[in-house]
């Protein structure tokens, strides 16, 4: 993941991606409130990853953690074609996550909304 902040590039690693944004681990402090562009490379598995997906965003928080910084980034409105790729990636993450077995006779919360 690459952040473009006021013409300067910052490299980091994403964690906890959602529809609204993501958290990232960074080596450098970045300014909270900055309007930025993010190049995300979505990794589907060891052999499949997307081309960098450039999206507009804003830095919401930045916290020092040991020798690094954790950063919270919220997406700004994303163009439809890129939003579709991001939505597909999030569905992939949902589908590939750990599955929990429901006790016999019980329904999952997801079943109640189908």
PDB file of C-alpha atoms in Angstrom:
ATOM      1  CA  UNK A   1       0.000   0.000   0.000  1.00  0.00           C
ATOM      2  CA  UNK A   2       1.287   3.429  -0.927  1.00  0.00           C
ATOM      3  CA  UNK A   3      -0.050   6.734   0.424  1.00  0.00           C
ATOM      4  CA  UNK A   4       0.388   9.945  -1.542  1.00  0.00           C
ATOM      5  CA  UNK A   5       0.456  12.787   0.991  1.00  0.00           C
ATOM      6  CA  UNK A   6       1.223  16.294  -0.335  1.00  0.00           C
ATOM      7  CA  UNK A   7       3.326  14.858  -3.160  1.00  0.00           C
ATOM      8  CA  UNK A   8       5.319  12.527  -0.897  1.00  0.00           C
ATOM      9  CA  UNK A   9       5.014   8.725  -1.053  1.00  0.00           C
ATOM     10  CA  UNK A  10       4.692   6.644   2.130  1.00  0.00           C
ATOM     11  CA  UNK A  11       4.795   2.825   2.097  1.00  0.00           C
ATOM     12  CA  UNK A  12       2.820   0.682   4.532  1.00  0.00           C
ATOM     13  CA  UNK A  13       0.957  -2.562   5.053  1.00  0.00           C
ATOM     14  CA  UNK A  14      -2.825  -2.643   5.331  1.00  0.00           C
ATOM     15  CA  UNK A  15      -4.688  -4.356   8.121  1.00  0.00           C
ATOM     16  CA  UNK A  16      -8.390  -4.581   8.823  1.00  0.00           C
ATOM     17  CA  UNK A  17      -9.858  -3.478   5.451  1.00  0.00           C
ATOM     18  CA  UNK A  18     -13.587  -2.623   5.319  1.00  0.00           C
ATOM     19  CA  UNK A  19     -16.007  -0.726   3.063  1.00  0.00           C
ATOM     20  CA  UNK A  20     -15.316   2.477   4.979  1.00  0.00           C
ATOM     21  CA  UNK A  21     -11.531   2.345   5.048  1.00  0.00           C
ATOM     22  CA  UNK A  22      -8.662   0.468   6.626  1.00  0.00           C
ATOM     23  CA  UNK A  23      -5.866   0.535   9.159  1.00  0.00           C
ATOM     24  CA  UNK A  24      -2.220   0.414   8.128  1.00  0.00           C
ATOM     25  CA  UNK A  25       1.177  -0.103   9.702  1.00  0.00           C
ATOM     26  CA  UNK A  26       3.634   2.598   8.610  1.00  0.00           C
ATOM     27  CA  UNK A  27       7.277   3.437   9.305  1.00  0.00           C
ATOM     28  CA  UNK A  28       6.614   7.196   9.283  1.00  0.00           C
ATOM     29  CA  UNK A  29       4.137   9.484  10.993  1.00  0.00           C
ATOM     30  CA  UNK A  30       1.538  10.966   8.618  1.00  0.00           C
ATOM     31  CA  UNK A  31      -0.602  14.087   9.217  1.00  0.00           C
ATOM     32  CA  UNK A  32      -4.088  13.468  10.618  1.00  0.00           C
ATOM     33  CA  UNK A  33      -6.793  15.087   8.487  1.00  0.00           C
ATOM     34  CA  UNK A  34      -4.725  15.020   5.295  1.00  0.00           C
ATOM     35  CA  UNK A  35      -6.595  14.369   2.051  1.00  0.00           C
ATOM     36  CA  UNK A  36      -4.647  11.649   0.234  1.00  0.00           C
ATOM     37  CA  UNK A  37      -4.635   9.114  -2.572  1.00  0.00           C
ATOM     38  CA  UNK A  38      -3.974   5.482  -1.735  1.00  0.00           C
ATOM     39  CA  UNK A  39      -2.672   2.797  -4.085  1.00  0.00           C
ATOM     40  CA  UNK A  40      -3.967  -0.524  -2.730  1.00  0.00           C
ATOM     41  CA  UNK A  41      -2.744  -3.834  -4.074  1.00  0.00           C
ATOM     42  CA  UNK A  42      -5.443  -6.340  -3.129  1.00  0.00           C
ATOM     43  CA  UNK A  43      -4.005  -9.792  -2.402  1.00  0.00           C
ATOM     44  CA  UNK A  44      -6.493 -12.593  -3.061  1.00  0.00           C
ATOM     45  CA  UNK A  45      -4.030 -15.436  -2.377  1.00  0.00           C
ATOM     46  CA  UNK A  46      -0.348 -16.291  -2.874  1.00  0.00           C
ATOM     47  CA  UNK A  47      -0.709 -16.317  -6.673  1.00  0.00           C
ATOM     48  CA  UNK A  48      -3.377 -13.673  -7.283  1.00  0.00           C
ATOM     49  CA  UNK A  49      -3.302  -9.962  -6.591  1.00  0.00           C
ATOM     50  CA  UNK A  50      -4.793  -6.910  -8.208  1.00  0.00           C
ATOM     51  CA  UNK A  51      -3.036  -4.125 -10.008  1.00  0.00           C
ATOM     52  CA  UNK A  52      -2.714  -1.124  -7.657  1.00  0.00           C
ATOM     53  CA  UNK A  53      -6.160   0.344  -7.079  1.00  0.00           C
ATOM     54  CA  UNK A  54      -5.950   4.139  -6.587  1.00  0.00           C
ATOM     55  CA  UNK A  55      -8.639   5.550  -4.310  1.00  0.00           C
ATOM     56  CA  UNK A  56      -9.188   8.924  -2.616  1.00  0.00           C
ATOM     57  CA  UNK A  57      -9.043   8.875   1.183  1.00  0.00           C
ATOM     58  CA  UNK A  58      -8.393  10.851   4.362  1.00  0.00           C
ATOM     59  CA  UNK A  59      -6.125  10.103   7.326  1.00  0.00           C
ATOM     60  CA  UNK A  60      -8.338   9.847  10.410  1.00  0.00           C
ATOM     61  CA  UNK A  61      -5.832   8.918  13.111  1.00  0.00           C
ATOM     62  CA  UNK A  62      -2.134   8.126  13.558  1.00  0.00           C
ATOM     63  CA  UNK A  63      -0.758   6.459  16.693  1.00  0.00           C
ATOM     64  CA  UNK A  64       2.836   5.576  17.588  1.00  0.00           C
ATOM     65  CA  UNK A  65       3.249   1.877  18.409  1.00  0.00           C
ATOM     66  CA  UNK A  66       6.764   0.856  19.411  1.00  0.00           C
ATOM     67  CA  UNK A  67       9.025   1.752  16.450  1.00  0.00           C
ATOM     68  CA  UNK A  68       6.134   2.195  13.962  1.00  0.00           C
ATOM     69  CA  UNK A  69       2.852   4.030  13.475  1.00  0.00           C
ATOM     70  CA  UNK A  70      -0.652   2.640  13.092  1.00  0.00           C
ATOM     71  CA  UNK A  71      -2.817   4.770  10.843  1.00  0.00           C
ATOM     72  CA  UNK A  72      -6.590   4.866  10.318  1.00  0.00           C
ATOM     73  CA  UNK A  73      -7.689   5.813   6.819  1.00  0.00           C
ATOM     74  CA  UNK A  74     -11.252   6.442   5.636  1.00  0.00           C
ATOM     75  CA  UNK A  75     -12.241   6.204   1.999  1.00  0.00           C
ATOM     76  CA  UNK A  76     -13.736   9.240   0.311  1.00  0.00           C
ATOM     77  CA  UNK A  77     -16.305   8.575  -2.447  1.00  0.00           C
ATOM     78  CA  UNK A  78     -14.732   5.978  -4.748  1.00  0.00           C
ATOM     79  CA  UNK A  79     -15.391   5.876  -8.513  1.00  0.00           C
ATOM     80  CA  UNK A  80     -17.846   3.072  -9.371  1.00  0.00           C
ATOM     81  CA  UNK A  81     -15.380   0.844 -11.244  1.00  0.00           C
ATOM     82  CA  UNK A  82     -12.905   0.865  -8.334  1.00  0.00           C
ATOM     83  CA  UNK A  83     -15.669   0.500  -5.742  1.00  0.00           C
ATOM     84  CA  UNK A  84     -16.779  -2.661  -7.564  1.00  0.00           C
ATOM     85  CA  UNK A  85     -13.261  -4.159  -7.345  1.00  0.00           C
ATOM     86  CA  UNK A  86     -13.048  -3.289  -3.645  1.00  0.00           C
ATOM     87  CA  UNK A  87     -16.488  -4.827  -2.988  1.00  0.00           C
ATOM     88  CA  UNK A  88     -15.415  -8.024  -4.776  1.00  0.00           C
ATOM     89  CA  UNK A  89     -12.274  -8.177  -2.606  1.00  0.00           C
ATOM     90  CA  UNK A  90     -14.282  -7.710   0.609  1.00  0.00           C
ATOM     91  CA  UNK A  91     -16.677 -10.509  -0.452  1.00  0.00           C
ATOM     92  CA  UNK A  92     -13.637 -12.707  -1.067  1.00  0.00           C
ATOM     93  CA  UNK A  93     -12.368 -11.955   2.456  1.00  0.00           C
ATOM     94  CA  UNK A  94     -15.793 -12.743   3.944  1.00  0.00           C
ATOM     95  CA  UNK A  95     -16.049 -16.021   2.026  1.00  0.00           C
ATOM     96  CA  UNK A  96     -12.500 -17.167   2.798  1.00  0.00           C
ATOM     97  CA  UNK A  97     -12.590 -16.427   6.525  1.00  0.00           C
ATOM     98  CA  UNK A  98     -12.869 -19.083   9.218  1.00  0.00           C
ATOM     99  CA  UNK A  99     -16.185 -20.884   9.262  1.00  0.00           C
ATOM    100  CA  UNK A 100     -17.937 -21.550  12.545  1.00  0.00           C
ATOM    101  CA  UNK A 101     -20.247 -24.488  12.957  1.00  0.00           C
ATOM    102  CA  UNK A 102     -23.684 -23.687  14.363  1.00  0.00           C
ATOM    103  CA  UNK A 103     -25.074 -25.891  17.140  1.00  0.00           C
ATOM    104  CA  UNK A 104     -27.713 -28.298  15.851  1.00  0.00           C
ATOM    105  CA  UNK A 105     -31.103 -26.623  15.478  1.00  0.00           C
ATOM    106  CA  UNK A 106     -29.758 -23.052  15.703  1.00  0.00           C
ATOM    107  CA  UNK A 107     -29.578 -20.525  12.895  1.00  0.00           C
ATOM    108  CA  UNK A 108     -26.807 -18.033  12.333  1.00  0.00           C
ATOM    109  CA  UNK A 109     -27.544 -14.325  12.497  1.00  0.00           C
ATOM    110  CA  UNK A 110     -27.038 -14.170   8.707  1.00  0.00           C
ATOM    111  CA  UNK A 111     -29.850 -16.697   8.172  1.00  0.00           C
ATOM    112  CA  UNK A 112     -32.286 -14.408   9.969  1.00  0.00           C
ATOM    113  CA  UNK A 113     -31.858 -11.695   7.330  1.00  0.00           C
ATOM    114  CA  UNK A 114     -32.234 -13.809   4.181  1.00  0.00           C
TER     115      UNK A 114
END
